[in-house]
mmCIF file of C-alpha atoms in Angstrom:
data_model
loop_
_atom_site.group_PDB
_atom_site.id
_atom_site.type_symbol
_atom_site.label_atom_id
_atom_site.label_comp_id
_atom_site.label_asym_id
_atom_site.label_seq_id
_atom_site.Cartn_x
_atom_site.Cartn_y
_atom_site.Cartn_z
ATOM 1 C CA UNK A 1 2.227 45.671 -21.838
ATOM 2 C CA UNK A 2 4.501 42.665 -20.479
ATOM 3 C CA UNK A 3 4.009 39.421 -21.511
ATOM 4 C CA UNK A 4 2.439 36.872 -19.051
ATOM 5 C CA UNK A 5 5.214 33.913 -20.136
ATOM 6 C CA UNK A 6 8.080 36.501 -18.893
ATOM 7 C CA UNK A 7 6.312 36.465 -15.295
ATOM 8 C CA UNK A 8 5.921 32.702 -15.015
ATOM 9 C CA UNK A 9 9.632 31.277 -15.999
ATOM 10 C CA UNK A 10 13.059 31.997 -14.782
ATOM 11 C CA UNK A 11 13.935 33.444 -18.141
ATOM 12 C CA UNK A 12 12.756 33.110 -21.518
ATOM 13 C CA UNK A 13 14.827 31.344 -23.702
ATOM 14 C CA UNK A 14 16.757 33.410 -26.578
ATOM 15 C CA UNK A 15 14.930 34.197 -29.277
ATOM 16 C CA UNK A 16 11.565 33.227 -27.718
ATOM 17 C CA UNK A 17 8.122 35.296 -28.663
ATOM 18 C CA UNK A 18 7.846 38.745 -26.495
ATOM 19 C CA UNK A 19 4.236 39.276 -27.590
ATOM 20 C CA UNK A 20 5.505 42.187 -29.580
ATOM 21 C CA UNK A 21 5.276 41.237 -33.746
ATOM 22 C CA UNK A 22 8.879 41.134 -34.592
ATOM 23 C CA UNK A 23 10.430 41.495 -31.654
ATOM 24 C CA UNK A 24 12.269 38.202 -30.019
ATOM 25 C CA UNK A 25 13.588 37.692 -26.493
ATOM 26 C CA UNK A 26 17.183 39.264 -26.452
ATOM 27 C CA UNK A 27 19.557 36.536 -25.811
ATOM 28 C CA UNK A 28 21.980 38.750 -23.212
ATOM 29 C CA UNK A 29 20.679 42.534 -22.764
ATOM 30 C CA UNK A 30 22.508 43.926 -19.952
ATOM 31 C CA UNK A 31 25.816 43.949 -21.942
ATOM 32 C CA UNK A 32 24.538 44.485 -25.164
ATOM 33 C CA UNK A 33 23.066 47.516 -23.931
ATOM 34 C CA UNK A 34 25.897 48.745 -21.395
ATOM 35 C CA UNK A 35 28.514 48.196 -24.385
ATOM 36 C CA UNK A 36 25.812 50.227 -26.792
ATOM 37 C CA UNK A 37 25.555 53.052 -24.212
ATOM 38 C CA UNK A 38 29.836 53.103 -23.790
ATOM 39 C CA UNK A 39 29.552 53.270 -27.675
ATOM 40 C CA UNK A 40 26.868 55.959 -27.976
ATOM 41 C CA UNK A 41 28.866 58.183 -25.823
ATOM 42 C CA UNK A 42 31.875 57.908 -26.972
ATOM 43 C CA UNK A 43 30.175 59.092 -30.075
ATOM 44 C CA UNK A 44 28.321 61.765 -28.121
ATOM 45 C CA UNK A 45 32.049 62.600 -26.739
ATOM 46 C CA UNK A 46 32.989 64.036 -30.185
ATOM 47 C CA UNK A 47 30.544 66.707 -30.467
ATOM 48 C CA UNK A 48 31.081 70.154 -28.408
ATOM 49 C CA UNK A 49 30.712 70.394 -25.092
ATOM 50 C CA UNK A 50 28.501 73.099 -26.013
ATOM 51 C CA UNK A 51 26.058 71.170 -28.005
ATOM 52 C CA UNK A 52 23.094 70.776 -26.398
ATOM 53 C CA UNK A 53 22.011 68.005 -28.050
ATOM 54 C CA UNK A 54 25.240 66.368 -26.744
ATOM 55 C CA UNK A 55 24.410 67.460 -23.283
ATOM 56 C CA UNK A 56 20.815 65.773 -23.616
ATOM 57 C CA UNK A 57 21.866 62.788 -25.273
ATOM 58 C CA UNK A 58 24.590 62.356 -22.606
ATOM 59 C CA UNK A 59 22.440 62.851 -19.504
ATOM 60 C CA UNK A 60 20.009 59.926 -21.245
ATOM 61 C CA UNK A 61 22.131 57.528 -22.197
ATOM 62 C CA UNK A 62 24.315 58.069 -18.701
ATOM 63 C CA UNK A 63 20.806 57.584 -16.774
ATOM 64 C CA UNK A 64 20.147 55.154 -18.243
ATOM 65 C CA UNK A 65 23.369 52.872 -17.657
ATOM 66 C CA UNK A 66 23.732 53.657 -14.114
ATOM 67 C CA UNK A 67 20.301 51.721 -14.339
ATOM 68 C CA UNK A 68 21.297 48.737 -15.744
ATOM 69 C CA UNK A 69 24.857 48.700 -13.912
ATOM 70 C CA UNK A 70 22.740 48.832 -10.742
ATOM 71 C CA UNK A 71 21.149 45.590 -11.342
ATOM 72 C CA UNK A 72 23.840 42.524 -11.198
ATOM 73 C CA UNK A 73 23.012 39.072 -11.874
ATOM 74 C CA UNK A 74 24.156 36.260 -9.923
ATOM 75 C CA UNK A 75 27.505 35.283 -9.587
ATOM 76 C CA UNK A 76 28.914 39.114 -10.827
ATOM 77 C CA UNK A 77 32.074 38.867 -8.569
ATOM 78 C CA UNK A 78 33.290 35.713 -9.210
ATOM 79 C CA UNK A 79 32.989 36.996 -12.898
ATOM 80 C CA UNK A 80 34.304 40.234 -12.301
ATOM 81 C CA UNK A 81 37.595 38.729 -10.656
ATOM 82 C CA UNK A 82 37.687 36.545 -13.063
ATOM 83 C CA UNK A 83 38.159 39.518 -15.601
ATOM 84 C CA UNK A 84 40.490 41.385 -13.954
ATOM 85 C CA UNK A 85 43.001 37.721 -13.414
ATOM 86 C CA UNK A 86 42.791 38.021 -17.452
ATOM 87 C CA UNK A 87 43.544 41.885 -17.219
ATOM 88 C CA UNK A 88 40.218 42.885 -18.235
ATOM 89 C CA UNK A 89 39.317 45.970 -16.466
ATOM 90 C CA UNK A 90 35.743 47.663 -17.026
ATOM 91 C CA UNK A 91 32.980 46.758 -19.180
ATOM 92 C CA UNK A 92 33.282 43.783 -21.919
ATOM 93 C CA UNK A 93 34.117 44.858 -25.129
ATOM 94 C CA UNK A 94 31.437 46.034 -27.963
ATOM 95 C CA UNK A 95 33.058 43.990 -30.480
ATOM 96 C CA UNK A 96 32.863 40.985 -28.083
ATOM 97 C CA UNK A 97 29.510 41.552 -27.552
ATOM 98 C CA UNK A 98 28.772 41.506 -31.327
ATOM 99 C CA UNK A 99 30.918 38.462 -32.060
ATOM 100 C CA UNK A 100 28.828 36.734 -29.079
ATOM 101 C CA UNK A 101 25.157 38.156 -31.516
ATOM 102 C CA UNK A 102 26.285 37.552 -34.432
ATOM 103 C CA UNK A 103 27.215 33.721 -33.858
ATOM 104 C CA UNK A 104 23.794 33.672 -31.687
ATOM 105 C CA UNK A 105 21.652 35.145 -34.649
ATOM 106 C CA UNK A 106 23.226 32.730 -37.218
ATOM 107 C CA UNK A 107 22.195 29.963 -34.823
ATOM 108 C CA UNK A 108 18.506 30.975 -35.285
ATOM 109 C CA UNK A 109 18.968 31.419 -38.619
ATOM 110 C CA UNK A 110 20.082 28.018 -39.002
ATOM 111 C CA UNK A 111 17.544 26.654 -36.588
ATOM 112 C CA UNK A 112 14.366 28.147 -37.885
ATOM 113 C CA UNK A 113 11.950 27.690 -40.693
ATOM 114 C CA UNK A 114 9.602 30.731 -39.513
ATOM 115 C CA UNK A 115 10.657 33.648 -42.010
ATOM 116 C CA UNK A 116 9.477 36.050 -39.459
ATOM 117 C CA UNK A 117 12.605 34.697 -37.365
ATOM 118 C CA UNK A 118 14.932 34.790 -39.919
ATOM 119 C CA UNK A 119 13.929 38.808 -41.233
ATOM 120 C CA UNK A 120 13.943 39.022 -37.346
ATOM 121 C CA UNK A 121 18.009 38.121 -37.094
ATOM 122 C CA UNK A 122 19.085 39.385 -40.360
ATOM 123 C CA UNK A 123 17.856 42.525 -39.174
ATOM 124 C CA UNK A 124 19.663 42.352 -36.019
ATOM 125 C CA UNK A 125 22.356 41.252 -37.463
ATOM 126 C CA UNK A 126 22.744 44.481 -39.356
ATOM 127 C CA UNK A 127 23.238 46.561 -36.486
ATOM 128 C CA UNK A 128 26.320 44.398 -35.205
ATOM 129 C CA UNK A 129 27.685 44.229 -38.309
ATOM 130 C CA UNK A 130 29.665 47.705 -38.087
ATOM 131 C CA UNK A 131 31.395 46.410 -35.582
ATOM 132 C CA UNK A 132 34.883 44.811 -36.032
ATOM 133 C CA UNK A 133 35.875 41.411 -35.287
ATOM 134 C CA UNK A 134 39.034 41.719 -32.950
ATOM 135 C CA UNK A 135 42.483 39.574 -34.357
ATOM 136 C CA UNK A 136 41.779 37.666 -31.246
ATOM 137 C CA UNK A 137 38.713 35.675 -33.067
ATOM 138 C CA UNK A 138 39.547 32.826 -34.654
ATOM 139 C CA UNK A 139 37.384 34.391 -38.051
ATOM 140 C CA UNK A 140 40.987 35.451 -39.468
ATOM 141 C CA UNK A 141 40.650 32.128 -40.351
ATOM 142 C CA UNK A 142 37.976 32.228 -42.536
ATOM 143 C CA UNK A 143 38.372 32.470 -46.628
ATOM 144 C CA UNK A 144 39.125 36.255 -47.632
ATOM 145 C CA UNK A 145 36.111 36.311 -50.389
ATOM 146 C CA UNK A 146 33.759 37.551 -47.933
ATOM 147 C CA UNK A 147 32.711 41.266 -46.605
ATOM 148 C CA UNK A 148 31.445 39.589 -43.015
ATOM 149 C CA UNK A 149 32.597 36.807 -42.240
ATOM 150 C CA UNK A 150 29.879 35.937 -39.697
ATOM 151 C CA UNK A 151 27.066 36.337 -42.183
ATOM 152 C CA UNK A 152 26.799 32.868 -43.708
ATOM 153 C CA UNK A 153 25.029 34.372 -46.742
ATOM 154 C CA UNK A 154 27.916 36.144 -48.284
ATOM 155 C CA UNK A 155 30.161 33.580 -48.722
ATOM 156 C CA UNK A 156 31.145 32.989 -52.386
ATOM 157 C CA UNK A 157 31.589 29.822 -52.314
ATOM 158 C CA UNK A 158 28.860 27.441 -50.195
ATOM 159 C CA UNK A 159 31.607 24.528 -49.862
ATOM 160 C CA UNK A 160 33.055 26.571 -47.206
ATOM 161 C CA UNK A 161 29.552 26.854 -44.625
ATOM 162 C CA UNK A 162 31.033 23.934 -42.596
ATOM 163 C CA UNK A 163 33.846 25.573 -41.614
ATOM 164 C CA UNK A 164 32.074 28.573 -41.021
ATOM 165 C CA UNK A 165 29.812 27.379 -38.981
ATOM 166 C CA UNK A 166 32.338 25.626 -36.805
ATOM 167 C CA UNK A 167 34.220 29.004 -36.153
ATOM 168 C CA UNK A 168 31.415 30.364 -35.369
ATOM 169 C CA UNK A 169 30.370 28.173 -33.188
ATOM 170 C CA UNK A 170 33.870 28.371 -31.297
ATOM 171 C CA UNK A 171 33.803 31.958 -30.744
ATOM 172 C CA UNK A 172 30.434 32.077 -29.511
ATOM 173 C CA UNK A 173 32.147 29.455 -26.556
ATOM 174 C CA UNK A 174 35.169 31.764 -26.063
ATOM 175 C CA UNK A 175 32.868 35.074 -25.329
ATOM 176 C CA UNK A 176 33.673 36.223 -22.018
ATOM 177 C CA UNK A 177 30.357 37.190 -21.507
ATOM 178 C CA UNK A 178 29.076 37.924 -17.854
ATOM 179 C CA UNK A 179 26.160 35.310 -16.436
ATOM 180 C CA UNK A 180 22.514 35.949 -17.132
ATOM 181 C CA UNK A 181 19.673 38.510 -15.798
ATOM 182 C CA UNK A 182 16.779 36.470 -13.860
ATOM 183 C CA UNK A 183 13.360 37.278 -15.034
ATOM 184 C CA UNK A 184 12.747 39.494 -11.783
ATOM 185 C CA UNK A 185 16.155 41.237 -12.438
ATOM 186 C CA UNK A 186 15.247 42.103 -16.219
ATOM 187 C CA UNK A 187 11.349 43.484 -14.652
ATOM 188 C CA UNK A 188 13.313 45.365 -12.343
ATOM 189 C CA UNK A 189 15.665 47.343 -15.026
ATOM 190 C CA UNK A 190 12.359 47.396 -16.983
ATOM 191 C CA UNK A 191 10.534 49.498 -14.339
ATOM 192 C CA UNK A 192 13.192 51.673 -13.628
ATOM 193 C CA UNK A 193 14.041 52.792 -17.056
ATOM 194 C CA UNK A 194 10.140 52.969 -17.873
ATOM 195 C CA UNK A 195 10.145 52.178 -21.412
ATOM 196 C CA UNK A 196 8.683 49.022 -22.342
ATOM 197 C CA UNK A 197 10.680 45.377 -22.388
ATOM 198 C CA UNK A 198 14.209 45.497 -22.728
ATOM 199 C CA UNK A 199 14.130 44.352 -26.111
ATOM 200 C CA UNK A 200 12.483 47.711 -27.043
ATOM 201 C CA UNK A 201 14.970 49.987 -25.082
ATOM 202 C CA UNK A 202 17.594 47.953 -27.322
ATOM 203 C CA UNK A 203 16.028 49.454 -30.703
ATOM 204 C CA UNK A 204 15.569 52.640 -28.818
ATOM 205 C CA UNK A 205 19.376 52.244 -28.028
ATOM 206 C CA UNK A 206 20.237 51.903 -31.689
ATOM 207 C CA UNK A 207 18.023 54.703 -32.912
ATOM 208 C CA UNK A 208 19.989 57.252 -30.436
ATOM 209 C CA UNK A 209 23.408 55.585 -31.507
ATOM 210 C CA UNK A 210 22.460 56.197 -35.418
ATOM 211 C CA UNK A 211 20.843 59.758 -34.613
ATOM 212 C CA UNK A 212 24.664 61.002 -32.276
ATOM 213 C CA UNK A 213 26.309 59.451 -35.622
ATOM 214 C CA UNK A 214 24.252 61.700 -38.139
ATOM 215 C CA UNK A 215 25.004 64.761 -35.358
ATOM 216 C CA UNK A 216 28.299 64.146 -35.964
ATOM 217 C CA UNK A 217 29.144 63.649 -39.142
ATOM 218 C CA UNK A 218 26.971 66.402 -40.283
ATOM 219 C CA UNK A 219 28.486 68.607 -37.744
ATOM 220 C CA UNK A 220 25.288 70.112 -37.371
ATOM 221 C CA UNK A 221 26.799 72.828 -34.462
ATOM 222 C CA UNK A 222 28.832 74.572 -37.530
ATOM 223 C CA UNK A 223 27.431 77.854 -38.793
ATOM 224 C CA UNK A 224 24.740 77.522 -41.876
ATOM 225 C CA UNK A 225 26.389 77.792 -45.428
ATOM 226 C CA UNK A 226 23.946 80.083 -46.490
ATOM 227 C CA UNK A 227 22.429 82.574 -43.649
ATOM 228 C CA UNK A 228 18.840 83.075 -43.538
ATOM 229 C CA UNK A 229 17.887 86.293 -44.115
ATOM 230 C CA UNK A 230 16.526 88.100 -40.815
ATOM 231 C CA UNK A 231 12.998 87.635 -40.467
ATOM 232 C CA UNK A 232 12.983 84.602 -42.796
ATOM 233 C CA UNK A 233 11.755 81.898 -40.159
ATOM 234 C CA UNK A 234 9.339 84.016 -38.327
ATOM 235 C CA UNK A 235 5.826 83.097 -39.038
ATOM 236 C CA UNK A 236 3.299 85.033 -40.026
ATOM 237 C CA UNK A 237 1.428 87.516 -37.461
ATOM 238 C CA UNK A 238 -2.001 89.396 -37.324
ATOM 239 C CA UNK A 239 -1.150 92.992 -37.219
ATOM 240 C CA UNK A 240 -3.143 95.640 -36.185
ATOM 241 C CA UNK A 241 -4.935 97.797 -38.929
ATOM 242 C CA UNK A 242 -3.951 101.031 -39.096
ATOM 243 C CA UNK A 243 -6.188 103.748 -40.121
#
């Protein structure tokens, strides 16, 4: 089901009801996800070419960003030559792209009164969270007594929020992010991947990042520990009487 408000605007503001409970309009999904999918396989890339979960995963998650690299908003070549003046070459960074939702989810956090919202960004904030800040973020700035320094709730000492918040603010402006999906654009991704709104591919796109993560540290294409013994895992059969 698609909301009717997606079809009658350019595109929802950030944050804005999807008509799923819990789930709020992403504020930038094409390269959230395509810098999720780079990340998932270069998980994926670890296991053995052999696996064939690796080989499923792969063919997915590769599918699936050929979709969305398909589909370029307005204004992508001004952008993209803009990148490479800078000597960026390929897609933005992941940790960019966190910096960029972290700073946006601790605007709604300090914007809302609606605890649903709040749950809503603490829990997406949790996902980005794993995700370093690069040296080039002003955040080295910020006071050492803190495990994340864009979650406003760990800080140890609340005299230091203002700053905070202005850092933040500032590295949510220096994001090189690329311009924004129209409303037809983000339908058209939609269609072609076939899995709901983007905002649910998203969480889908976590869930196969954490499950190539488990695959890998548990090495799960290693020999078992213990070997069954043979016949241990066939199920039970009728047999014939016999006389």
């Amino acid at each position: 089901m698609r909301p009717t408000t997606r079809l009658l605007t350019a595109r929802l503001p950030a944050f804005s009801p999807t008509g799923i409970t819990g789930v709020l309009t992403h504020p930038h999904p094409r390269p959230a996800l395509i810098a999720l999918y780079n990340h998932t396989l270069s998980v994926l890339s670890s296991l053995p070419s052999h696996s064939v979960y690796r080989q499923s995963a792969e063919n997915l998650t590769r599918a699936r960003l050929e979709i969305l690299k398909s589909v370029k908003p307005a204004g992508w070549n001004d952008y993209l030559a803009t990148r490479r003046q800078n000597g960026l070459q390929g897609d933005v960074d992941i940790t960019d792209v966190a910096v960029y939702m972290r700073a946006q989810l601790q605007t709604l956090v300090d914007r809302t009164t609606f605890s649903g919202n709040v749950a809503y960004a603490k829990q997406e904030m949790e996902h980005w969270r794993a995700f370093a800040v690069p040296e080039s973020h002003d955040t080295r700035k910020l006071p050492q007594n803190t495990a994340d320094p864009l979650v406003k709730d760990l800080l140890a000492d609340a005299e230091h929020n203002e700053e905070l918040q202005r850092l933040m603010r500032q590295e949510e402006t220096e994001i090189d992010l690329e311009p924004q999906l129209t409303a037809e654009q983000v339908m058209e991704i939609e269609e072609k991947i076939g899995e709901g709104l983007l905002e649910e591919v998203i969480e889908e796109g976590w869930g196969e990042l954490q499950c190539a993560e488990t695959m890998r540290d548990d090495k799960v294409w290693e020999p078992l520990e213990v070997v069954p013994e043979e016949g241990q895992w066939v199920g039970f059969e009728r047999q014939i009487a016999t006389p």
